mmCIF file of C-alpha atoms in Angstrom:
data_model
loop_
_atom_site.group_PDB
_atom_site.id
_atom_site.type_symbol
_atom_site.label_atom_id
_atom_site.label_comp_id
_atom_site.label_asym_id
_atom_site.label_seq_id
_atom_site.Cartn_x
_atom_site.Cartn_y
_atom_site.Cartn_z
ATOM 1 C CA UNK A 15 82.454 106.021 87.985
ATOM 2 C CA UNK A 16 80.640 104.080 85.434
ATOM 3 C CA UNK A 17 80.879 100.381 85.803
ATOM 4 C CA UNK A 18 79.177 97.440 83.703
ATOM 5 C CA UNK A 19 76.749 100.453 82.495
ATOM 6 C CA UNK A 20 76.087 101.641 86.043
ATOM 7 C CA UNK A 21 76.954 104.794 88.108
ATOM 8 C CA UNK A 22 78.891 104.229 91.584
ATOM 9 C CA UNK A 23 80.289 106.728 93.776
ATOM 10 C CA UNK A 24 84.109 106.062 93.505
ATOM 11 C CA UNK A 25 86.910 107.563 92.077
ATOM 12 C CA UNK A 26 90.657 107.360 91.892
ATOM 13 C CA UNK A 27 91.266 110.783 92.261
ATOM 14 C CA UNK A 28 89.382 111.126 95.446
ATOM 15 C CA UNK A 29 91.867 110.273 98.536
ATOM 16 C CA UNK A 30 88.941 108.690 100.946
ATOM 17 C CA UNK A 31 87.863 106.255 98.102
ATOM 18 C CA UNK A 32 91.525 105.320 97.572
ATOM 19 C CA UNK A 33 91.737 104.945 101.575
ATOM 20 C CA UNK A 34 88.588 102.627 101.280
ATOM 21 C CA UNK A 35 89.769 100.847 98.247
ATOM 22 C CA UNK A 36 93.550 99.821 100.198
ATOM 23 C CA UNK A 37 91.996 99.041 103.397
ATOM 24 C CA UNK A 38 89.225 96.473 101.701
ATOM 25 C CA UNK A 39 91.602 95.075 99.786
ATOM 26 C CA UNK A 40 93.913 94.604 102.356
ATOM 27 C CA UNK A 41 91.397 93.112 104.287
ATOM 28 C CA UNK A 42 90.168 90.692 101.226
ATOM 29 C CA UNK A 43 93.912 89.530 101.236
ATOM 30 C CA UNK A 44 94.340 88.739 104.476
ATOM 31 C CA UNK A 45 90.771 86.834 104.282
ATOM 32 C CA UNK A 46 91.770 85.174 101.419
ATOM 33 C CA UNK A 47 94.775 83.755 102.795
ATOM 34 C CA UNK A 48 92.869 82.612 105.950
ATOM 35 C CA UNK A 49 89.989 80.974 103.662
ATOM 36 C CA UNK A 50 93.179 79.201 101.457
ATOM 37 C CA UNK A 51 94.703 77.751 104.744
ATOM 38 C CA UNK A 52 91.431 76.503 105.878
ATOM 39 C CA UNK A 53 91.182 74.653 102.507
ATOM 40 C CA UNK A 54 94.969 73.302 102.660
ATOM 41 C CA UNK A 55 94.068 71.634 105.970
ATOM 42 C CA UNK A 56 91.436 69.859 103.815
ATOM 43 C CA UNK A 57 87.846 68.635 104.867
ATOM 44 C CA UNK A 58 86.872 71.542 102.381
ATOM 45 C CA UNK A 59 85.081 70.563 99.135
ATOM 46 C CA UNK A 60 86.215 72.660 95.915
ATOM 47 C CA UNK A 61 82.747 74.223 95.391
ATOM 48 C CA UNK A 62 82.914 75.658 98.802
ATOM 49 C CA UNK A 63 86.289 77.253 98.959
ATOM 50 C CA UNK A 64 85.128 78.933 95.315
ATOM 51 C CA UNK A 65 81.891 79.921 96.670
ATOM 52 C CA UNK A 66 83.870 81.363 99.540
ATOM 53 C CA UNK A 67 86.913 83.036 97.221
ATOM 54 C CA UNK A 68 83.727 84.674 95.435
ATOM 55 C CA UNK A 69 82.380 86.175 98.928
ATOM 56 C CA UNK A 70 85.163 87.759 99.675
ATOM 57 C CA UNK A 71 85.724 89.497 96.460
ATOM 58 C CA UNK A 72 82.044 90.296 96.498
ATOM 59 C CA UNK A 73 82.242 91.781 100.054
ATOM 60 C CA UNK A 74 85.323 94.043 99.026
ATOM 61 C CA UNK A 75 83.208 95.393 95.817
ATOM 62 C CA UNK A 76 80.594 96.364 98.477
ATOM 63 C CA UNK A 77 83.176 97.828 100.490
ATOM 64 C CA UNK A 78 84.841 99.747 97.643
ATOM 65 C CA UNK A 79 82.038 100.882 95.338
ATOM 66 C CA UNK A 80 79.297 100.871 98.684
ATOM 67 C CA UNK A 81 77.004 98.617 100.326
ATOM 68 C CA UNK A 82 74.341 96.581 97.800
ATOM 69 C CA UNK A 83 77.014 97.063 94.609
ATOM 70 C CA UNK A 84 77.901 93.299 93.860
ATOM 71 C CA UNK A 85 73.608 92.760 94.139
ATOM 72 C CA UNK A 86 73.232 95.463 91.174
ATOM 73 C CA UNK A 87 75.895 93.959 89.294
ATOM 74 C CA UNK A 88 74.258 90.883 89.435
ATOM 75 C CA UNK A 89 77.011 89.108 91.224
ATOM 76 C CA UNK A 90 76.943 85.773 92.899
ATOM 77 C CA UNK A 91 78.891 83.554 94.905
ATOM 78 C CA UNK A 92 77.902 80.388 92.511
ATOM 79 C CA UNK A 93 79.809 82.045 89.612
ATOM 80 C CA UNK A 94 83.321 83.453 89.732
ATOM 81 C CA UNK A 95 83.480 84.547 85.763
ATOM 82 C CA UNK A 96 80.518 87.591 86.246
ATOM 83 C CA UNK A 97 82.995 88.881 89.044
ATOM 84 C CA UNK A 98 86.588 88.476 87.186
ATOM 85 C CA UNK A 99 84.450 90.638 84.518
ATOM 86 C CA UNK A 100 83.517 93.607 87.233
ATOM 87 C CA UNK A 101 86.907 93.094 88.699
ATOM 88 C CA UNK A 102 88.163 94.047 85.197
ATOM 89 C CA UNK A 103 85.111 96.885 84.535
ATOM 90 C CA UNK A 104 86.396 98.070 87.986
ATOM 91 C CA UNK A 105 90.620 98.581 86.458
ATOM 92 C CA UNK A 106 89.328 100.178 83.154
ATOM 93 C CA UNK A 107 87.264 102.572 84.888
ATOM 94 C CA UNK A 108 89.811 103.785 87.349
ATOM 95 C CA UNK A 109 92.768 103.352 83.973
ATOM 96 C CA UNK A 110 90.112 105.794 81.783
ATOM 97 C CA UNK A 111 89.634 108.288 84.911
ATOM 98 C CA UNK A 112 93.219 108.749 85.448
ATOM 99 C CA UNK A 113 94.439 108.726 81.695
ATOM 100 C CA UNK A 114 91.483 111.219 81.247
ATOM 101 C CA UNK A 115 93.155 113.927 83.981
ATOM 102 C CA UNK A 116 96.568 112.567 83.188
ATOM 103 C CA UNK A 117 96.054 113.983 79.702
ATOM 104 C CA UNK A 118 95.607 117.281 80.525
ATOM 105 C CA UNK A 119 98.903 117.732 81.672
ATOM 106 C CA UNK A 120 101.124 119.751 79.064
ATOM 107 C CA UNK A 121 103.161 117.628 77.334
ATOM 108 C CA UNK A 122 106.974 119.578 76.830
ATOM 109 C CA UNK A 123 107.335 120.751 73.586
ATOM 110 C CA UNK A 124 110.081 119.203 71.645
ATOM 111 C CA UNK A 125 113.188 120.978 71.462
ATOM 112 C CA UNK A 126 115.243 122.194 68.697
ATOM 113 C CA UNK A 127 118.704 121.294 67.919
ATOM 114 C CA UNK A 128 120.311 124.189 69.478
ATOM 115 C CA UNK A 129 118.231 123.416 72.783
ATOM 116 C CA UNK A 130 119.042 120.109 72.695
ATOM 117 C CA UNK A 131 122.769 120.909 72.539
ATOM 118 C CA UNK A 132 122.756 123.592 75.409
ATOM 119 C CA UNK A 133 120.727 120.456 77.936
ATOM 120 C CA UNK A 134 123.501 118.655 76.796
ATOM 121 C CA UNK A 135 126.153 120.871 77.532
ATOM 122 C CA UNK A 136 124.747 121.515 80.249
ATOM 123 C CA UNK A 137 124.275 118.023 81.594
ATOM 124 C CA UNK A 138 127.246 116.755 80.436
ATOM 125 C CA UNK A 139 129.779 119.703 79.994
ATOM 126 C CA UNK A 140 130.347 119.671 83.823
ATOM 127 C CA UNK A 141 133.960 117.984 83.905
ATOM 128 C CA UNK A 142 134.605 116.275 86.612
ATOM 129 C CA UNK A 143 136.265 117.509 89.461
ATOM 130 C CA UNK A 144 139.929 116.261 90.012
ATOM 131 C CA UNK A 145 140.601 113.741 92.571
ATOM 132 C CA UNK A 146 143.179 115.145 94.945
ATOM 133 C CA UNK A 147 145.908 112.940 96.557
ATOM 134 C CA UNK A 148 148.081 113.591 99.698
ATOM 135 C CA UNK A 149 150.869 114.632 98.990
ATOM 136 C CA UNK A 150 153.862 112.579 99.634
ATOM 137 C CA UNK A 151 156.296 113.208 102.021
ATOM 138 C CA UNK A 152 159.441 114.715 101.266
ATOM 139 C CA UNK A 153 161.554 111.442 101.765
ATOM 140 C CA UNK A 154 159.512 109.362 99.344
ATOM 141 C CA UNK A 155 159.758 112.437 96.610
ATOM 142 C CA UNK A 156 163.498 112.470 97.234
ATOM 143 C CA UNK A 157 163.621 108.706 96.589
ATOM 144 C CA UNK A 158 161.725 109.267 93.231
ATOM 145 C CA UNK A 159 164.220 111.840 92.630
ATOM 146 C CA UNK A 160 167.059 109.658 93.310
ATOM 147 C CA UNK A 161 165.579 106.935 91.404
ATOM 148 C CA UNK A 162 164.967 108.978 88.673
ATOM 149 C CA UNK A 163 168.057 109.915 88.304
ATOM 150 C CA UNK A 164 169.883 106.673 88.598
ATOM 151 C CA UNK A 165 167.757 105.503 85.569
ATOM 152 C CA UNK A 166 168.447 108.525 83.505
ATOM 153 C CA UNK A 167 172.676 107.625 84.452
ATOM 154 C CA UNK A 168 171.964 104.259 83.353
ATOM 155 C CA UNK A 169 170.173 105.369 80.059
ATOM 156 C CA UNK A 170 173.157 107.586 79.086
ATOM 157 C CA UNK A 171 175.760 105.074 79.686
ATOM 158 C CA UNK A 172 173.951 102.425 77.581
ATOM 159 C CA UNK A 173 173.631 105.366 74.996
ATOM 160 C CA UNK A 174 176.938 106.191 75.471
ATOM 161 C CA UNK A 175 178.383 101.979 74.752
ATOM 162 C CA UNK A 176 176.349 101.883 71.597
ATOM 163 C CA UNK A 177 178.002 104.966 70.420
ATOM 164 C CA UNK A 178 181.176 103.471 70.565
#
């Protein structure tokens, strides 16, 4: 992987790199959350916390792109903006390698109306199943009988008065 115009031996693609890459960042985290504690107790001027911020990044780019690799980039602890720059080189490289692969992947090709209308058919034709209730017991449908049929004598006899 190419990297502020130089060549490391890294990649996304490759599973040990990516196991190197998680465990130094992991361990830059957990460093960096020691170092901020340290600094919240105070006693700790501003320069040094930065200068020690910048060592731990540093030490994870050694860790993730090998040993000497913040020294060729011309990284030091004195000046966090060269290393927010690699830090960036560092996510374009690995975004470029994996778009480059990623592209190679066939696309599907687009479909025409008829195709679209069978997927949909398909997807959503399926009606769906009917929910099925226990049946009631014999009483109760005997009571909706009964009550059925006491409205329908009521309806007719109303019927029945306005008739006359």
């Amino acid at each position: 992987m190419v990297i502020c115009g130089q060549e490391f031996n890294f990649s996304v693609l490759n599973a040990n790199d990516m196991d190197r890459f998680e465990d130094a960042n992991e361990r830059m985290q957990q460093a960096g959350r020691a170092e901020e504690e340290r600094f919240n107790r105070g006693g700790v001027r501003l320069g040094d916390h930065m200068r020690a911020q910048a060592r731990l990044v540093m030490a994870c780019i050694d860790e993730i792109l090998g040993a000497g690799a913040s020294a060729r980039l011309g990284l030091d602890e004195n000046n966090a903006a060269p290393i927010y720059d690699v830090l960036d080189a560092i996510n374009e490289a690995c975004m470029a390698e994996k778009q480059r692969y990623t592209s190679r992947i066939p696309k599907p090709q687009p479909m025409n109306r008829e195709q679209r209308r069978a997927e949909k058919k398909h997807k959503h034709g399926q009606k769906p199943q009917a929910v099925s209730f226990p049946a009631q017991p014999p009483a109760a449908r005997m009571v909706e009988r009964v009550d059925k049929a006491a409205r329908r004598k009521a309806l007719l006899a109303e019927l029945a008065a306005l008739d006359d």
